[in-house]
Amino acid sequence: MRRIFSIIFMFVVFMCLFTVPAFAAIGETPAKQQQVVNVAHRGASGHAPENTMAAFEKAFEMKSDYIEIDVQMTKDGELIAIHDTTVDRTTNGMGFVGDFTLEEIQQLDAGSWFDEEFAGEQIPTFEEIVDKYRGKVGLLIELKSPELYPGVEEKVADVLTERNMHRPNNNKVIIQSFNHESVQRSKELLPNIPHGVLAGMNWAEVTDEQLQEFAAYADYFNPNRNFVDEELVERVHRSGMEIYAYTVREQKHADELFEAGVDGIITDFPEYVYDFPGQN
């Protein structure tokens, strides 16, 4: 019996000596295996027609961290979710968004262009989206072409304030725009809500001084993925901002952004972000 115990003891020692390194390797967490915020671009727009309740619901089902919403305004001053300044591409109608009343714009079919499965999808109101998803998923609100809609910043602020969302305690509301003056106006109205500046390819050579200027009123610098690299990410972080890059439509582009160390990825396909090592 003593001999059996000795054999078992020797076997355990042997296994520990030769397997501890393997266990350690499994448990290692490389610096770049950080959690990347998963932002569903216009909802899960790779799976359902963009900026519709179907796309937002799909993003929610896929457990996205945020849904990104493009906000514009109708002729009668109602806030709606649509990307283009015309309805031509994503509905069966034609004309500028600002020339339609809410009643007129909600008569349009915003789903058939994507797939007949979504025939009859409407362009939703901003309030409808907020009321359905607040507290359930983060809201990344983009003020789309705000220069066309005087007062849109105030209207968005009113919607959030009426729902007591102007003092978020969970960092689940962010407002952004390509129009940086609009971002500044919105930040003045909603100082407790994080804001971001969107940056197209014209900002590919952004300087440290410009980043510092943005950081005076913005919490995020959200650039086109095509000019994002590790060096830019480090500079944005040094300025005190986070960086969410857009728009990912291929897995390889998500992988590149992950390696660059971005804080968030704005994607049509939320599943691409969940494919990273260390995610979820």
Coordinates of C-alpha atoms in Angstrom, one line a residue:
M1 CA 0.0 0.0 0.0
R2 CA 2.9 2.3 0.9
R3 CA 4.4 1.6 -2.5
I4 CA 1.2 2.5 -4.2
F5 CA 1.0 5.9 -2.4
S6 CA 4.6 6.6 -3.4
I7 CA 3.8 5.9 -7.0
I8 CA 0.8 8.2 -6.9
F9 CA 2.8 10.9 -5.2
M10 CA 5.6 10.7 -7.8
F11 CA 3.0 10.9 -10.6
V12 CA 1.4 14.0 -9.2
V13 CA 4.8 15.7 -8.8
F14 CA 5.6 14.8 -12.4
M15 CA 2.4 16.2 -13.7
C16 CA 2.8 19.5 -11.8
L17 CA 6.3 20.0 -13.1
F18 CA 5.4 19.5 -16.7
T19 CA 1.9 21.0 -16.8
V20 CA 2.1 24.2 -14.8
P21 CA 3.7 26.1 -17.6
A22 CA 0.9 25.0 -19.9
F23 CA -1.8 26.1 -17.4
A24 CA 0.0 29.4 -17.0
A25 CA 0.0 29.9 -20.8
I26 CA -3.7 29.3 -21.0
G27 CA -4.3 31.8 -18.2
E28 CA -2.1 34.5 -19.8
T29 CA -4.0 37.6 -21.0
P30 CA -2.0 39.6 -23.6
A31 CA -2.3 43.3 -23.2
K32 CA -4.4 43.6 -26.4
Q33 CA -7.0 41.1 -25.2
Q34 CA -9.0 44.0 -23.7
Q35 CA -12.7 44.2 -23.9
V36 CA -13.7 46.2 -27.0
V37 CA -17.0 48.0 -27.0
N38 CA -19.3 46.5 -29.6
V39 CA -21.3 49.2 -31.4
A40 CA -24.0 48.1 -33.8
H41 CA -23.9 50.6 -36.7
R42 CA -27.4 51.9 -37.5
G43 CA -28.4 48.8 -35.6
A44 CA -27.2 45.4 -36.8
S45 CA -27.4 46.8 -40.3
G46 CA -25.7 43.8 -41.9
H47 CA -28.6 41.7 -40.9
A48 CA -31.6 44.0 -41.2
P49 CA -32.5 47.4 -42.9
E50 CA -30.5 50.2 -41.2
N51 CA -32.0 52.6 -38.7
T52 CA -35.2 50.5 -38.4
M53 CA -36.6 48.9 -35.3
A54 CA -35.8 45.5 -36.9
A55 CA -32.1 46.4 -37.0
F56 CA -32.0 47.8 -33.5
E57 CA -33.8 44.7 -32.2
K58 CA -31.4 42.4 -33.9
A59 CA -28.5 44.3 -32.4
F60 CA -30.1 44.0 -29.0
E61 CA -30.6 40.2 -29.5
M62 CA -26.9 39.9 -30.5
K63 CA -26.0 41.6 -27.2
S64 CA -24.3 44.7 -28.7
D65 CA -23.1 47.2 -26.1
Y66 CA -24.5 50.1 -28.1
I67 CA -26.8 50.8 -31.0
E68 CA -25.8 53.7 -33.2
I69 CA -28.7 55.9 -34.3
D70 CA -28.6 58.6 -37.0
V71 CA -30.9 61.4 -36.0
Q72 CA -32.5 63.9 -38.4
M73 CA -35.6 66.1 -38.3
T74 CA -38.8 66.2 -40.3
K75 CA -40.5 69.2 -41.8
D76 CA -42.7 69.5 -38.7
G77 CA -39.8 69.2 -36.3
E78 CA -40.0 65.6 -35.3
L79 CA -36.8 63.6 -34.7
I80 CA -36.4 60.4 -36.8
A81 CA -33.7 57.8 -37.4
I82 CA -32.3 57.9 -41.0
H83 CA -28.8 58.2 -42.4
D84 CA -29.0 59.9 -45.7
T85 CA -30.4 63.4 -46.1
T86 CA -32.8 62.0 -48.7
V87 CA -35.1 59.0 -48.4
D88 CA -34.2 57.7 -51.9
R89 CA -31.7 54.9 -51.0
T90 CA -33.5 53.3 -48.0
T91 CA -37.2 53.7 -48.8
N92 CA -39.6 53.5 -51.7
G93 CA -39.9 57.3 -51.7
M94 CA -37.9 60.2 -53.1
G95 CA -36.9 63.6 -51.7
F96 CA -35.2 65.3 -48.9
V97 CA -35.9 64.2 -45.3
G98 CA -36.6 67.8 -44.3
D99 CA -39.3 68.1 -46.9
F100 CA -41.5 65.4 -45.3
T101 CA -43.8 65.6 -42.3
L102 CA -43.6 62.8 -39.8
E103 CA -46.9 61.4 -41.0
E104 CA -45.7 61.4 -44.6
I105 CA -42.3 59.9 -43.9
Q106 CA -43.8 57.0 -41.8
Q107 CA -45.9 56.0 -44.8
L108 CA -42.8 55.0 -46.6
D109 CA -41.5 51.4 -46.8
A110 CA -38.0 51.4 -45.2
G111 CA -37.5 47.7 -45.4
S112 CA -38.1 46.2 -48.8
W113 CA -34.9 47.6 -50.3
F114 CA -33.0 45.3 -48.0
D115 CA -35.2 42.2 -48.3
E116 CA -38.8 41.5 -48.8
E117 CA -38.8 39.9 -45.4
F118 CA -38.7 43.5 -44.0
A119 CA -41.4 45.0 -46.2
G120 CA -43.4 47.6 -44.3
E121 CA -40.7 48.6 -41.9
Q122 CA -41.1 52.2 -41.0
I123 CA -38.7 55.0 -40.3
P124 CA -38.8 55.1 -36.5
T125 CA -38.9 58.2 -34.3
F126 CA -36.0 59.0 -32.0
E127 CA -38.4 58.9 -29.0
E128 CA -39.6 55.5 -30.0
I129 CA -36.1 54.1 -30.1
V130 CA -35.1 55.7 -26.8
D131 CA -38.3 54.5 -25.0
K132 CA -37.8 51.0 -26.2
Y133 CA -34.1 50.6 -25.5
R134 CA -33.0 52.9 -22.7
G135 CA -31.7 50.9 -19.8
K136 CA -31.4 47.8 -22.1
V137 CA -28.5 48.8 -24.4
G138 CA -26.3 51.8 -24.9
L139 CA -27.3 54.6 -27.3
L140 CA -24.7 56.2 -29.5
I141 CA -26.6 59.1 -31.0
E142 CA -25.3 60.7 -34.1
L143 CA -26.5 64.2 -35.0
K144 CA -26.6 63.7 -38.8
S145 CA -26.1 66.9 -40.9
P146 CA -27.3 69.1 -38.0
E147 CA -26.5 72.2 -40.1
L148 CA -29.7 71.4 -42.0
Y149 CA -31.9 71.3 -38.9
P150 CA -31.5 74.4 -36.7
G151 CA -32.3 73.5 -33.1
V152 CA -31.8 69.8 -33.4
E153 CA -29.4 69.8 -30.5
E154 CA -32.0 71.3 -28.2
K155 CA -34.6 68.8 -29.4
V156 CA -32.4 65.8 -28.7
A157 CA -31.5 67.3 -25.3
D158 CA -35.2 67.8 -24.5
V159 CA -36.0 64.1 -25.3
L160 CA -33.2 62.9 -23.0
T161 CA -33.9 65.4 -20.2
E162 CA -37.6 64.6 -20.2
R163 CA -36.6 61.0 -19.5
N164 CA -34.1 61.9 -16.9
M165 CA -31.3 60.6 -19.1
H166 CA -29.3 63.9 -19.0
R167 CA -27.4 62.7 -15.9
P168 CA -26.4 59.2 -16.9
N169 CA -24.8 57.0 -14.2
N170 CA -23.8 54.2 -16.4
N171 CA -22.1 55.9 -19.4
K172 CA -24.7 54.3 -21.7
V173 CA -25.5 57.5 -23.7
I174 CA -23.0 59.1 -26.1
I175 CA -23.7 61.9 -28.6
Q176 CA -21.4 62.4 -31.7
S177 CA -21.3 64.2 -35.0
F178 CA -19.1 65.1 -37.9
N179 CA -20.2 68.7 -37.3
H180 CA -17.9 69.6 -34.5
E181 CA -19.6 72.9 -33.8
S182 CA -22.8 70.9 -33.2
V183 CA -21.0 68.7 -30.8
Q184 CA -19.9 71.7 -28.8
R185 CA -23.5 73.1 -28.7
S186 CA -24.8 69.7 -27.6
K187 CA -22.1 69.4 -24.9
E188 CA -23.1 72.8 -23.5
L189 CA -26.7 71.6 -23.3
L190 CA -25.8 68.2 -21.9
P191 CA -22.6 68.6 -20.0
N192 CA -22.9 65.3 -18.1
I193 CA -23.3 63.2 -21.3
P194 CA -20.1 62.0 -23.0
H195 CA -19.7 63.4 -26.6
G196 CA -17.6 62.4 -29.5
V197 CA -16.2 64.0 -32.6
L198 CA -16.5 61.9 -35.8
A199 CA -13.5 62.2 -38.1
G200 CA -13.5 61.4 -41.8
M201 CA -10.4 60.9 -44.0
N202 CA -9.9 64.7 -44.0
W203 CA -8.6 64.2 -40.4
A204 CA -6.1 61.5 -41.3
E205 CA -3.3 63.9 -40.4
V206 CA -4.8 65.0 -37.1
T207 CA -2.2 66.7 -34.9
D208 CA -1.7 66.4 -31.2
E209 CA -2.7 70.0 -30.9
Q210 CA -6.0 69.3 -32.7
L211 CA -6.7 66.3 -30.5
Q212 CA -6.2 68.5 -27.4
E213 CA -8.7 71.0 -28.8
F214 CA -11.2 68.3 -29.3
A215 CA -10.6 67.0 -25.8
A216 CA -11.7 70.3 -24.4
Y217 CA -15.3 69.3 -25.2
A218 CA -15.3 65.7 -26.4
D219 CA -14.7 62.4 -24.7
Y220 CA -14.2 60.4 -27.9
F221 CA -12.4 60.8 -31.1
N222 CA -14.1 58.4 -33.5
P223 CA -12.3 58.1 -36.9
N224 CA -12.7 56.3 -40.1
R225 CA -11.0 52.9 -39.7
N226 CA -8.8 53.4 -42.7
F227 CA -6.4 55.7 -40.9
V228 CA -6.4 54.0 -37.5
D229 CA -3.1 52.5 -36.3
E230 CA -1.6 51.9 -32.9
E231 CA 0.2 55.2 -32.9
L232 CA -3.0 57.2 -33.4
V233 CA -4.7 55.2 -30.7
E234 CA -1.9 56.0 -28.3
R235 CA -2.1 59.7 -29.2
V236 CA -5.8 59.8 -28.7
H237 CA -5.4 58.2 -25.3
R238 CA -2.7 60.6 -24.3
S239 CA -5.1 63.4 -25.1
G240 CA -7.6 62.0 -22.6
M241 CA -10.1 60.6 -25.1
E242 CA -11.2 57.2 -26.1
I243 CA -11.4 56.0 -29.7
Y244 CA -14.2 54.1 -31.5
A245 CA -13.5 53.4 -35.1
Y246 CA -16.0 53.0 -37.9
T247 CA -17.3 51.2 -40.1
V248 CA -16.4 47.5 -40.0
R249 CA -17.9 45.3 -42.6
E250 CA -15.3 42.5 -42.8
Q251 CA -13.7 40.4 -40.1
K252 CA -10.2 41.3 -41.1
H253 CA -10.9 45.0 -40.5
A254 CA -12.2 44.2 -37.1
D255 CA -9.0 42.2 -36.4
E256 CA -6.8 45.1 -37.5
L257 CA -8.6 47.5 -35.2
F258 CA -8.4 45.1 -32.3
E259 CA -4.7 44.8 -32.8
A260 CA -4.4 48.6 -32.9
G261 CA -5.9 48.8 -29.4
V262 CA -9.1 50.8 -30.1
D263 CA -11.7 51.1 -27.3
G264 CA -14.7 50.4 -29.5
I265 CA -15.6 49.2 -33.0
I266 CA -18.6 50.5 -34.9
T267 CA -19.8 47.6 -37.1
D268 CA -22.6 46.4 -39.3
F269 CA -21.9 42.9 -38.0
P270 CA -21.7 42.7 -34.2
E271 CA -20.5 39.1 -34.4
Y272 CA -17.2 40.3 -35.9
V273 CA -16.3 42.0 -32.6
Y274 CA -17.2 38.9 -30.6
D275 CA -14.8 36.8 -32.6
F276 CA -11.8 38.4 -30.9
P277 CA -9.7 36.4 -28.4
G278 CA -10.7 37.4 -24.9
Q279 CA -14.1 38.8 -25.9
N280 CA -17.0 37.5 -23.9

